[in-house]
Tab-separated table of C-alpha atoms and ligand atoms in Angstrom:
chain	number	residue	atom	x	y	z
P	1	MET	CA	-57.544	40.732	-0.937
P	2	THR	CA	-53.824	40.202	0.840
P	3	PRO	CA	-51.377	38.942	-2.007
P	4	LEU	CA	-49.747	35.806	-2.021
P	5	GLN	CA	-46.319	35.739	-1.389
P	6	GLN	CA	-45.217	34.221	-3.988
P	7	ASN	CA	-43.406	34.422	-7.007
P	8	PHE	CA	-45.473	34.710	-9.996
P	9	TRP	CA	-43.196	33.861	-12.507
P	10	LEU	CA	-42.724	30.294	-10.816
P	11	THR	CA	-46.554	29.658	-11.479
P	12	THR	CA	-45.592	29.689	-15.220
P	13	VAL	CA	-42.800	27.449	-15.456
P	14	GLU	CA	-42.043	23.842	-14.635
P	15	MET	CA	-38.519	24.130	-13.045
P	16	THR	CA	-35.814	21.826	-14.179
P	17	LYS	CA	-35.493	18.851	-11.922
P	18	PRO	CA	-31.908	17.987	-12.373
P	19	LEU	CA	-30.990	14.061	-12.010
P	20	GLU	CA	-30.207	13.230	-8.316
P	21	ARG	CA	-26.921	11.653	-8.412
P	22	PRO	CA	-23.600	11.168	-5.841
P	23	LEU	CA	-21.101	14.176	-6.967
P	24	PRO	CA	-18.053	13.072	-8.965
P	25	GLU	CA	-14.730	12.810	-7.292
P	26	HIS	CA	-13.071	15.361	-9.732
P	27	VAL	CA	-14.196	17.532	-12.533
P	28	ASP	CA	-12.283	20.365	-14.772
P	29	VAL	CA	-14.247	23.228	-13.280
P	30	ALA	CA	-16.673	23.569	-10.338
P	31	VAL	CA	-18.995	26.315	-10.919
P	32	ILE	CA	-20.993	27.899	-7.880
P	33	GLY	CA	-24.465	28.907	-8.129
P	34	ALA	CA	-27.193	27.620	-10.393
P	35	GLY	CA	-28.244	31.379	-11.954
P	36	PHE	CA	-27.826	32.826	-15.264
P	37	THR	CA	-24.203	33.218	-14.513
P	38	GLY	CA	-23.518	29.452	-13.579
P	39	LEU	CA	-25.628	27.706	-16.053
P	40	SER	CA	-24.637	30.015	-18.749
P	41	ALA	CA	-20.966	29.090	-18.117
P	42	ALA	CA	-21.774	25.672	-17.537
P	43	ARG	CA	-23.081	25.694	-20.828
P	44	THR	CA	-20.204	26.903	-22.605
P	45	LEU	CA	-17.842	25.019	-20.964
P	46	ALA	CA	-19.758	21.837	-21.525
P	47	ARG	CA	-19.967	22.805	-25.073
P	48	GLN	CA	-15.850	23.201	-25.176
P	49	GLY	CA	-15.748	19.675	-23.856
P	50	ALA	CA	-14.865	20.325	-20.289
P	51	THR	CA	-16.362	18.189	-17.322
P	52	VAL	CA	-18.666	20.925	-15.121
P	53	ALA	CA	-20.166	20.363	-11.859
P	54	VAL	CA	-22.698	23.146	-11.144
P	55	LEU	CA	-23.413	23.239	-7.272
P	56	GLU	CA	-26.051	24.922	-5.940
P	57	ALA	CA	-27.098	25.538	-2.652
P	58	GLU	CA	-31.125	25.506	-3.410
P	59	THR	CA	-32.621	24.626	-6.528
P	60	VAL	CA	-32.110	25.799	-10.351
P	61	GLY	CA	-32.715	29.459	-10.414
P	62	TRP	CA	-33.757	29.686	-7.177
P	63	GLY	CA	-31.891	33.469	-6.524
P	64	ALA	CA	-32.471	36.784	-8.679
P	65	SER	CA	-32.781	34.472	-11.918
P	66	SER	CA	-36.260	33.599	-11.520
P	67	ARG	CA	-37.430	36.389	-9.506
P	68	ASN	CA	-36.544	39.247	-11.250
P	69	GLY	CA	-38.578	41.951	-13.627
P	70	GLY	CA	-37.484	40.121	-17.250
P	71	MET	CA	-36.044	43.000	-18.754
P	72	VAL	CA	-33.146	42.127	-20.842
P	73	LEU	CA	-31.604	45.670	-20.773
P	74	THR	CA	-28.985	47.831	-23.185
P	75	GLY	CA	-26.608	50.201	-21.392
P	76	LEU	CA	-25.066	49.586	-17.682
P	77	LYS	CA	-26.296	51.205	-14.494
P	78	LEU	CA	-24.419	54.401	-14.564
P	79	GLY	CA	-24.639	57.063	-17.497
P	80	VAL	CA	-22.405	57.141	-20.247
P	81	ASN	CA	-20.937	60.531	-19.451
P	82	LYS	CA	-19.756	59.041	-15.757
P	83	LEU	CA	-18.535	55.887	-17.639
P	84	ILE	CA	-16.624	57.954	-19.840
P	85	SER	CA	-15.140	59.930	-16.920
P	86	MET	CA	-14.271	56.814	-15.452
P	87	TYR	CA	-12.480	54.229	-17.876
P	88	GLY	CA	-11.715	56.840	-21.065
P	89	ARG	CA	-13.516	56.640	-24.428
P	90	GLU	CA	-12.148	53.459	-25.488
P	91	ARG	CA	-13.297	51.005	-23.089
P	92	THR	CA	-16.279	52.674	-22.485
P	93	GLN	CA	-17.080	51.943	-26.207
P	94	ARG	CA	-16.127	48.162	-25.671
P	95	MET	CA	-18.422	48.248	-22.504
P	96	TYR	CA	-21.267	49.391	-24.299
P	97	ALA	CA	-20.720	47.352	-27.619
P	98	ALA	CA	-20.481	44.543	-24.555
P	99	SER	CA	-23.926	45.168	-23.309
P	100	LEU	CA	-25.676	45.544	-26.772
P	101	GLN	CA	-23.953	41.704	-27.420
P	102	SER	CA	-25.090	40.840	-24.195
P	103	ILE	CA	-28.722	40.860	-25.860
P	104	ASP	CA	-28.140	39.037	-28.860
P	105	CYS	CA	-26.115	36.430	-26.439
P	106	VAL	CA	-29.388	35.527	-24.858
P	107	GLU	CA	-31.579	35.738	-27.988
P	108	GLN	CA	-29.148	33.250	-29.637
P	109	ILE	CA	-29.351	30.862	-26.922
P	110	VAL	CA	-33.204	31.379	-26.282
P	111	ARG	CA	-33.057	30.587	-30.201
P	112	GLU	CA	-30.338	27.726	-30.274
P	113	GLU	CA	-31.517	26.038	-27.415
P	114	ASN	CA	-35.338	26.687	-28.441
P	115	ILE	CA	-36.263	28.196	-24.733
P	116	ASP	CA	-39.813	28.668	-24.400
P	117	CYS	CA	-39.641	31.915	-22.495
P	118	ASP	CA	-41.718	34.604	-24.207
P	119	PHE	CA	-38.394	36.542	-25.612
P	120	ALA	CA	-39.447	39.608	-27.200
P	121	ARG	CA	-37.404	42.703	-28.653
P	122	CYS	CA	-40.101	44.757	-27.313
P	123	GLY	CA	-37.581	47.742	-26.495
P	124	HIS	CA	-37.366	49.903	-23.452
P	125	LEU	CA	-38.749	52.786	-22.127
P	126	GLU	CA	-37.212	55.381	-19.418
P	127	VAL	CA	-39.011	58.163	-17.969
P	128	ALA	CA	-38.143	61.326	-16.788
P	129	CYS	CA	-39.807	62.274	-13.176
P	130	LYS	CA	-38.529	65.472	-13.313
P	131	GLN	CA	-37.800	68.145	-16.111
P	132	LYS	CA	-34.009	68.428	-15.605
P	133	HIS	CA	-33.965	64.260	-16.214
P	134	PHE	CA	-35.805	64.894	-19.411
P	135	ASP	CA	-33.480	67.629	-20.438
P	136	ASP	CA	-30.451	65.285	-19.826
P	137	TYR	CA	-31.836	62.673	-22.463
P	138	ALA	CA	-31.309	64.714	-25.328
P	139	ARG	CA	-27.454	65.176	-24.235
P	140	GLN	CA	-27.403	60.904	-23.784
P	141	VAL	CA	-28.891	60.325	-26.947
P	142	GLU	CA	-26.352	62.610	-28.716
P	143	VAL	CA	-23.658	61.050	-26.681
P	144	ILE	CA	-24.618	57.550	-27.260
P	145	ALA	CA	-24.756	58.054	-31.188
P	146	ARG	CA	-21.790	59.663	-31.095
P	147	GLU	CA	-19.724	57.513	-29.361
P	148	PHE	CA	-21.594	54.333	-29.782
P	149	ASN	CA	-23.309	54.313	-32.674
P	150	HIS	CA	-26.159	53.404	-31.211
P	151	THR	CA	-29.420	55.278	-31.861
P	152	LEU	CA	-31.989	55.828	-29.069
P	153	ARG	CA	-34.972	58.153	-29.274
P	154	VAL	CA	-36.133	61.134	-27.181
P	155	VAL	CA	-39.907	61.122	-26.775
P	156	GLN	CA	-41.745	64.514	-25.593
P	157	ARG	CA	-44.054	64.760	-23.028
P	158	HIS	CA	-47.037	65.388	-25.598
P	159	GLU	CA	-46.577	62.500	-27.847
P	160	LEU	CA	-45.427	60.316	-24.493
P	161	GLY	CA	-49.621	58.937	-24.637
P	162	THR	CA	-48.225	56.522	-27.621
P	163	GLU	CA	-46.074	55.023	-25.283
P	164	ILE	CA	-47.502	54.853	-21.749
P	165	GLY	CA	-50.936	55.744	-20.071
P	166	SER	CA	-49.752	57.865	-17.108
P	167	ASP	CA	-49.421	61.537	-17.433
P	168	ILE	CA	-46.943	62.204	-14.715
P	169	TYR	CA	-43.934	62.150	-16.059
P	170	TYR	CA	-41.607	64.792	-17.866
P	171	GLY	CA	-40.850	62.764	-21.214
P	172	GLY	CA	-39.192	59.563	-22.380
P	173	MET	CA	-36.423	57.900	-23.433
P	174	VAL	CA	-36.731	54.538	-25.749
P	175	ASP	CA	-34.096	51.977	-26.983
P	176	GLU	CA	-35.730	49.748	-29.560
P	177	VAL	CA	-33.050	46.970	-28.753
P	178	SER	CA	-34.072	46.043	-25.186
P	179	ALA	CA	-36.261	43.025	-24.762
P	180	GLY	CA	-38.646	41.164	-22.441
P	181	VAL	CA	-38.510	37.506	-21.482
P	182	ASN	CA	-40.261	34.927	-18.934
P	183	PRO	CA	-36.608	34.835	-16.563
P	184	ALA	CA	-38.240	31.403	-14.582
P	185	ARG	CA	-38.530	30.121	-18.008
P	186	TYR	CA	-35.051	31.141	-19.324
P	187	VAL	CA	-33.189	29.867	-16.409
P	188	ALA	CA	-35.011	26.997	-17.108
P	189	GLY	CA	-34.185	26.143	-20.206
P	190	LEU	CA	-30.726	27.542	-19.438
P	191	ALA	CA	-30.371	24.519	-16.983
P	192	ARG	CA	-31.728	22.460	-19.737
P	193	ALA	CA	-29.265	23.511	-22.054
P	194	ALA	CA	-25.916	22.941	-19.897
P	195	GLU	CA	-27.138	19.663	-19.001
P	196	ARG	CA	-28.004	18.915	-22.408
P	197	ALA	CA	-24.322	20.064	-23.100
P	198	GLY	CA	-22.898	17.529	-20.591
P	199	ALA	CA	-23.001	19.636	-17.508
P	200	SER	CA	-23.980	18.099	-14.237
P	201	ILE	CA	-26.155	20.282	-11.757
P	202	PHE	CA	-26.303	19.030	-8.190
P	203	GLU	CA	-29.063	21.095	-5.891
P	204	GLY	CA	-29.103	20.962	-2.321
P	205	THR	CA	-25.343	21.222	-2.577
P	206	ARG	CA	-23.998	24.428	-0.436
P	207	VAL	CA	-20.349	25.144	-0.931
P	208	GLU	CA	-18.771	25.453	2.702
P	209	GLY	CA	-14.953	25.518	1.753
P	210	LEU	CA	-12.365	26.059	-0.847
P	211	GLU	CA	-9.045	25.283	-0.191
P	212	ARG	CA	-5.932	24.691	-2.808
P	213	GLU	CA	-4.745	21.203	-3.605
P	214	PRO	CA	-2.692	19.649	-6.206
P	215	ARG	CA	-4.131	16.362	-7.901
P	216	GLN	CA	-1.487	14.393	-9.645
P	217	GLY	CA	0.847	17.566	-10.090
P	218	THR	CA	-1.887	19.691	-11.541
P	219	ALA	CA	-3.311	22.994	-9.367
P	220	GLY	CA	-6.457	22.658	-8.166
P	221	TRP	CA	-9.193	23.467	-5.515
P	222	ARG	CA	-10.670	20.642	-2.979
P	223	VAL	CA	-14.631	21.709	-3.221
P	224	LYS	CA	-16.159	20.766	0.068
P	225	THR	CA	-20.228	21.017	0.033
P	226	SER	CA	-22.940	19.971	2.354
P	227	ARG	CA	-23.018	16.964	0.449
P	228	GLY	CA	-19.494	16.173	0.417
P	229	GLY	CA	-16.300	17.447	-1.191
P	230	LEU	CA	-14.977	16.854	-4.960
P	231	TRP	CA	-11.564	18.174	-7.108
P	232	ALA	CA	-11.862	20.860	-8.950
P	233	ARG	CA	-9.197	22.192	-11.196
P	234	ASP	CA	-10.829	25.719	-11.899
P	235	VAL	CA	-13.397	27.182	-9.670
P	236	PHE	CA	-16.009	29.655	-11.279
P	237	VAL	CA	-18.428	31.782	-9.067
P	238	GLY	CA	-21.904	33.192	-10.098
P	239	THR	CA	-23.453	33.797	-6.530
P	240	SER	CA	-24.557	37.360	-7.445
P	241	GLY	CA	-26.450	39.094	-4.432
P	242	TYR	CA	-26.284	35.781	-2.567
P	243	THR	CA	-22.219	35.665	-2.357
P	244	GLY	CA	-21.385	34.455	0.946
P	245	ALA	CA	-18.546	33.697	3.476
P	246	VAL	CA	-17.126	30.663	0.672
P	247	THR	CA	-15.716	33.586	-1.290
P	248	PRO	CA	-14.826	36.098	1.338
P	249	ASN	CA	-12.884	38.536	-0.527
P	250	LEU	CA	-15.774	38.700	-3.049
P	251	GLN	CA	-18.270	38.874	-0.207
P	252	LYS	CA	-16.465	42.177	0.821
P	253	LYS	CA	-16.863	44.169	-2.249
P	254	ILE	CA	-20.576	43.213	-2.804
P	255	ILE	CA	-23.444	44.782	-1.467
P	256	PRO	CA	-26.970	42.970	-1.548
P	257	ILE	CA	-29.950	45.078	-1.840
P	258	GLY	CA	-33.579	43.800	-1.957
P	259	SER	CA	-35.663	44.439	-4.741
P	260	TYR	CA	-39.453	43.645	-4.863
P	261	ILE	CA	-42.161	43.139	-7.131
P	262	ILE	CA	-46.004	43.038	-7.385
P	263	ALA	CA	-48.126	41.417	-9.765
P	264	THR	CA	-51.851	42.498	-10.457
P	265	GLU	CA	-54.502	40.243	-11.636
P	266	VAL	CA	-54.992	39.693	-15.168
P	267	LEU	CA	-56.210	43.012	-16.982
P	268	PRO	CA	-58.473	43.340	-19.450
P	269	GLU	CA	-56.877	43.423	-22.968
P	270	ALA	CA	-58.292	47.415	-23.578
P	271	LEU	CA	-56.559	48.435	-20.282
P	272	ALA	CA	-53.235	46.482	-20.935
P	273	GLN	CA	-53.381	48.343	-24.303
P	274	GLU	CA	-53.797	51.673	-22.405
P	275	LEU	CA	-51.154	50.994	-19.785
P	276	SER	CA	-48.386	50.070	-21.967
P	277	PRO	CA	-49.661	50.302	-25.499
P	278	ARG	CA	-46.437	49.644	-27.047
P	279	ASN	CA	-45.311	46.685	-24.015
P	280	ARG	CA	-42.317	48.353	-23.490
P	281	MET	CA	-39.925	47.450	-20.485
P	282	ILE	CA	-40.052	50.741	-18.415
P	283	TYR	CA	-38.335	52.098	-15.929
P	284	ASP	CA	-38.141	55.817	-13.963
P	285	SER	CA	-35.417	58.311	-13.571
P	286	LYS	CA	-34.819	58.149	-10.109
P	287	ASN	CA	-32.046	56.469	-8.128
P	288	TYR	CA	-34.524	54.679	-6.002
P	289	LEU	CA	-36.432	53.646	-9.231
P	290	TYR	CA	-39.663	51.812	-10.114
P	291	TYR	CA	-39.699	49.366	-13.231
P	292	TYR	CA	-42.810	47.739	-14.865
P	293	ARG	CA	-43.855	46.037	-17.548
P	294	LEU	CA	-47.100	43.713	-18.600
P	295	THR	CA	-46.685	40.163	-18.583
P	296	PRO	CA	-47.612	37.703	-21.012
P	297	ASP	CA	-50.566	37.314	-20.064
P	298	ARG	CA	-51.473	40.931	-19.385
P	299	ARG	CA	-50.741	41.504	-15.313
P	300	MET	CA	-48.999	44.424	-14.475
P	301	LEU	CA	-45.611	43.595	-12.804
P	302	PHE	CA	-44.469	46.463	-10.740
P	303	GLY	CA	-41.255	46.554	-9.010
P	304	GLY	CA	-38.743	48.371	-6.862
P	305	ARG	CA	-36.613	49.241	-4.140
P	306	ALA	CA	-39.623	49.327	-1.388
P	307	ALA	CA	-36.851	48.081	1.286
P	308	PHE	CA	-33.052	48.238	0.581
P	309	PHE	CA	-32.991	45.039	2.869
P	310	PRO	CA	-32.644	41.607	1.288
P	311	GLU	CA	-36.023	39.604	1.412
P	312	THR	CA	-37.861	38.215	4.572
P	313	GLU	CA	-41.395	37.784	4.810
P	314	GLY	CA	-41.814	41.474	6.669
P	315	THR	CA	-39.628	43.211	4.025
P	316	ILE	CA	-42.158	41.475	1.457
P	317	ARG	CA	-45.029	42.225	3.115
P	318	GLU	CA	-44.306	45.629	3.675
P	319	SER	CA	-43.448	46.080	0.475
P	320	ALA	CA	-46.699	44.876	-1.198
P	321	GLY	CA	-48.645	48.198	-0.032
P	322	LEU	CA	-45.378	50.550	-0.618
P	323	LEU	CA	-45.366	49.073	-4.334
P	324	ARG	CA	-49.079	49.292	-4.661
P	325	GLU	CA	-49.272	52.818	-3.605
P	326	GLY	CA	-46.309	53.534	-6.012
P	327	MET	CA	-47.972	51.787	-9.132
P	328	VAL	CA	-51.406	53.549	-8.232
P	329	GLY	CA	-49.922	56.796	-8.239
P	330	VAL	CA	-48.182	55.829	-11.663
P	331	TYR	CA	-51.239	54.345	-12.820
P	332	PRO	CA	-54.541	55.460	-11.260
P	333	GLN	CA	-56.533	52.919	-13.935
P	334	LEU	CA	-55.489	50.232	-11.255
P	335	ARG	CA	-56.577	51.672	-8.140
P	336	ASP	CA	-58.950	48.880	-8.390
P	337	ALA	CA	-56.947	46.335	-9.777
P	338	LYS	CA	-56.038	43.040	-7.328
P	339	VAL	CA	-52.566	42.393	-6.515
P	340	GLU	CA	-51.984	38.792	-6.716
P	341	TYR	CA	-48.485	38.233	-5.941
P	342	VAL	CA	-45.593	39.799	-4.110
P	343	TRP	CA	-41.926	38.750	-4.143
P	344	GLY	CA	-38.533	39.761	-3.262
P	345	GLY	CA	-35.036	38.960	-4.462
P	346	THR	CA	-31.577	40.161	-3.910
P	347	LEU	CA	-29.377	42.218	-5.840
P	348	ASP	CA	-25.798	42.552	-5.971
P	349	PHE	CA	-24.113	46.341	-6.336
P	350	ALA	CA	-20.460	46.629	-6.188
P	351	PHE	CA	-19.141	49.910	-4.771
P	352	ASP	CA	-18.727	51.545	-8.384
P	353	ILE	CA	-22.317	50.117	-9.376
P	354	MET	CA	-20.083	48.322	-12.400
P	355	PRO	CA	-19.896	44.453	-13.293
P	356	HIS	CA	-16.668	42.886	-12.330
P	357	ALA	CA	-15.321	39.527	-13.706
P	358	GLY	CA	-11.893	38.358	-13.349
P	359	GLN	CA	-9.984	36.098	-10.510
P	360	LEU	CA	-9.599	36.743	-7.209
P	361	ASP	CA	-7.490	34.728	-4.941
P	362	GLY	CA	-7.171	32.152	-7.769
P	363	ILE	CA	-10.942	31.734	-8.361
P	364	TYR	CA	-12.677	33.079	-11.429
P	365	PHE	CA	-15.784	34.919	-10.644
P	366	ALA	CA	-18.701	37.501	-12.208
P	367	VAL	CA	-21.001	39.697	-10.352
P	368	GLY	CA	-22.094	42.959	-10.154
P	369	TYR	CA	-24.752	43.608	-12.233
P	370	ALA	CA	-26.609	46.229	-10.227
P	371	GLY	CA	-30.289	45.209	-11.761
P	372	HIS	CA	-29.012	44.774	-15.478
P	373	GLY	CA	-28.149	41.034	-15.024
P	374	VAL	CA	-30.389	39.405	-17.021
P	375	ALA	CA	-28.166	39.889	-20.178
P	376	MET	CA	-25.192	40.728	-18.588
P	377	ALA	CA	-24.979	37.822	-16.105
P	378	THR	CA	-25.702	35.488	-19.392
P	379	TYR	CA	-22.897	37.165	-21.448
P	380	GLN	CA	-20.300	37.073	-18.640
P	381	GLY	CA	-20.798	33.231	-17.783
P	382	GLN	CA	-20.297	32.552	-21.667
P	383	LYS	CA	-16.999	35.140	-21.518
P	384	MET	CA	-15.425	33.832	-18.363
P	385	ALA	CA	-16.200	30.244	-19.260
P	386	GLU	CA	-14.045	30.860	-22.602
P	387	TRP	CA	-11.430	32.204	-20.719
P	388	ILE	CA	-11.245	29.335	-18.546
P	389	ALA	CA	-11.522	26.973	-21.400
P	390	GLY	CA	-7.988	28.799	-22.575
P	391	GLY	CA	-9.747	31.260	-24.688
P	392	LYS	CA	-8.906	35.083	-24.665
P	393	PRO	CA	-12.159	36.723	-24.869
P	394	GLU	CA	-12.788	40.285	-25.429
P	395	ASN	CA	-14.361	41.595	-21.792
P	396	PRO	CA	-14.143	44.875	-21.103
P	397	PHE	CA	-15.195	44.411	-17.715
P	398	VAL	CA	-12.170	42.406	-16.884
P	399	GLY	CA	-8.893	44.204	-15.001
P	400	ILE	CA	-11.297	47.258	-14.324
P	401	PRO	CA	-10.511	48.472	-10.885
P	402	PHE	CA	-13.071	46.720	-8.275
P	403	PRO	CA	-13.150	49.191	-5.517
P	404	GLY	CA	-14.126	47.611	-1.574
P	405	ALA	CA	-15.338	49.924	1.012
P	406	PRO	CA	-14.285	53.257	1.859
P	407	LEU	CA	-11.639	52.253	4.726
P	408	GLY	CA	-12.352	49.101	4.232
P	409	LEU	CA	-15.492	49.545	6.555
P	410	TYR	CA	-17.542	46.587	5.352
P	411	ASN	CA	-17.018	42.597	6.209
P	412	GLY	CA	-20.114	41.188	4.105
P	413	LYS	CA	-22.898	42.202	6.298
P	414	PRO	CA	-24.501	45.391	5.024
P	415	TRP	CA	-24.875	47.700	8.200
P	416	PHE	CA	-25.291	50.710	6.399
P	417	LEU	CA	-28.154	49.808	4.089
P	418	PRO	CA	-30.615	51.790	6.074
P	419	PHE	CA	-28.398	54.652	5.643
P	420	ALA	CA	-28.146	54.142	1.746
P	421	GLY	CA	-31.851	54.184	1.489
P	422	VAL	CA	-32.287	57.591	3.071
P	423	TRP	CA	-29.262	59.171	1.388
P	424	TYR	CA	-30.799	57.877	-2.540
P	425	LYS	CA	-34.436	59.291	-1.210
P	426	PHE	CA	-32.883	62.551	-0.493
P	427	LEU	CA	-30.647	62.355	-3.653
P	428	ASP	CA	-33.922	61.733	-5.596
P	429	TRP	CA	-35.204	64.962	-3.810
P	430	VAL	CA	-32.634	67.197	-4.163
P	431	ASN	CA	-31.585	66.355	-8.200
Y	1	LIG	C1	-36.533	41.725	-8.153
Y	1	LIG	C2	-35.574	41.843	-8.732
Y	1	LIG	C3	-35.551	42.103	-10.007
Y	1	LIG	C4	-34.621	42.376	-11.119
Y	1	LIG	N1	-34.873	42.890	-12.180
Y	1	LIG	C5	-34.136	43.000	-13.167
Y	1	LIG	C6	-34.560	42.734	-14.503
Y	1	LIG	O1	-35.643	43.438	-14.859
Y	1	LIG	N2	-33.558	43.068	-15.709
Y	1	LIG	C7	-32.240	42.732	-15.261
Y	1	LIG	O2	-31.198	42.826	-16.191
Y	1	LIG	N3	-31.664	42.357	-13.805
Y	1	LIG	C8	-32.957	42.293	-13.155
Y	1	LIG	N4	-32.231	42.111	-11.831
Y	1	LIG	C9	-31.291	41.569	-11.463
Y	1	LIG	C10	-30.704	39.916	-12.186
Y	1	LIG	O3	-31.895	39.166	-11.733
Y	1	LIG	C11	-29.347	39.232	-11.515
Y	1	LIG	O4	-28.375	40.354	-11.888
Y	1	LIG	C12	-29.338	37.964	-12.300
Y	1	LIG	O5	-30.032	36.844	-11.849
Y	1	LIG	C13	-27.951	37.548	-11.487
Y	1	LIG	O6	-27.552	36.030	-12.201
Y	1	LIG	P1	-26.446	35.231	-11.309
Y	1	LIG	O7	-27.089	34.178	-11.883
Y	1	LIG	O8	-25.684	35.938	-11.145
Y	1	LIG	O9	-27.375	35.014	-9.605
Y	1	LIG	P2	-28.424	34.610	-8.978
Y	1	LIG	O10	-29.591	34.267	-10.137
Y	1	LIG	O11	-28.609	35.111	-7.906
Y	1	LIG	O12	-27.894	33.314	-8.382
Y	1	LIG	C14	-27.106	32.809	-7.478
Y	1	LIG	C15	-27.028	31.292	-7.202
Y	1	LIG	O13	-25.691	30.948	-5.967
Y	1	LIG	C16	-26.576	30.243	-4.992
Y	1	LIG	N5	-25.060	30.318	-3.971
Y	1	LIG	C17	-24.996	31.401	-3.286
Y	1	LIG	N6	-24.070	30.998	-2.514
Y	1	LIG	C18	-23.858	29.460	-2.643
Y	1	LIG	C19	-22.825	28.419	-2.216
Y	1	LIG	N7	-22.164	28.696	-1.224
Y	1	LIG	N8	-23.250	27.511	-2.746
Y	1	LIG	C20	-23.822	27.074	-3.567
Y	1	LIG	N9	-24.819	27.940	-4.089
Y	1	LIG	C21	-24.875	29.185	-4.121
Y	1	LIG	C22	-27.376	30.755	-4.314
Y	1	LIG	O14	-28.557	29.869	-4.069
Y	1	LIG	C23	-28.214	31.505	-5.986
Y	1	LIG	O15	-28.954	30.169	-6.522
Y	1	LIG	C24	-33.705	41.760	-10.779
Y	1	LIG	C25	-33.161	41.254	-9.612
Y	1	LIG	C26	-34.095	41.210	-8.555
Y	1	LIG	C27	-33.658	40.413	-7.199
């Protein structure tokens, strides 16, 4: 059976449909993008009394926010030793603390806004593809306990059966604080919460230009959109992997990378229990990694970077076969399971694989989540909103160096992705 090229999560939700209405003439803040980043910012800003227009080129949650694995993860993409070498102990401690707070932030919003999105603190499991990856887990656990006062647990190979029904790995590392969520339901709930707080969301409204323009003596922006213009005192950009030419200097710092997911048919209860006895969010230790989990209705959702390019019909079709092969490699028990859905989405990687937030050319932004965006995007949206509203929130990702491409060899069109794909596969082979 050929899987449907459709995002499984979208079959589980009635996506929020904002009211159709004309654009306002002016607002305090124009937010570009209606994903976790933009909607979280809009909710916080509106709650603080700002007038907010969320301008979304497509529909609510259309970007990565409805398409992801729903893993609400602690930590950052880079390892802790690397982080300490880049930023020093003190800032790394604050970054790690922010990553833990970002999970609390999602949980608090889900509770406060009563969002029905299967949020559960089920923990995550990282599995080692090589003995040396496993050997490094003990070192990481020790550093994280010492430096960040956070407890992870190493799982020896002979105990791994309590965590996962696969015997291909060399051991694992568990973090009980991470969570799982249905991302499409979460982003729909976040949109409703932003609207309830007083923000207006405009779908089908692509921002096409931003120009500085004062109004009645106040500095601000003329925002040109596919549906006409409006004036905003401040602009906040939450366009992630879909960042385009409207913010050219931001676009040059973000590499859009495709990630793809398949979902099987609903599995028998005993089989699901065997595959993931503790219902963890699971990913492996490679650069070119697989990530997988059970859905709340017991499908195996299995993702990876089967192609590096952002999603097209072709890359999605190709990914279905590659991911199925990967899934059966991990779980031979799924050899006969039907794959019912396949879809893709675009992630945003900065050149240093770090989240970044701040102001560029006078425009506020938060980007660079590199596959850790469910929690971090929500958190950054909130923190940046507090800043725009005049506060001074703690945000260790503001002010760190935000590198562009080496030698400036990048104009926003990622010509090097095929080479990056080969490079990562090479790194996985040698490391
Ligand atoms: C397949 C996949 C799996 C993933 N799995 C996980 C996971 O399990 N855990 C995790 O933490 N993270 C995961 N991620 C990453 C996570 O989904 C993202 O980091 C997060 O959703 C980013 O949210 P955002 O709001 O910043 O951007 P997005 O949700 O991508 O939203 C950006 C929006 O901006 C809009 N836009 C762009 N340009 C304009 C314009 N000019 N005018 C108006 N609107 C515009 C787009 O239409 C889009 O809707 C995954 C991502 C993908 C693609």
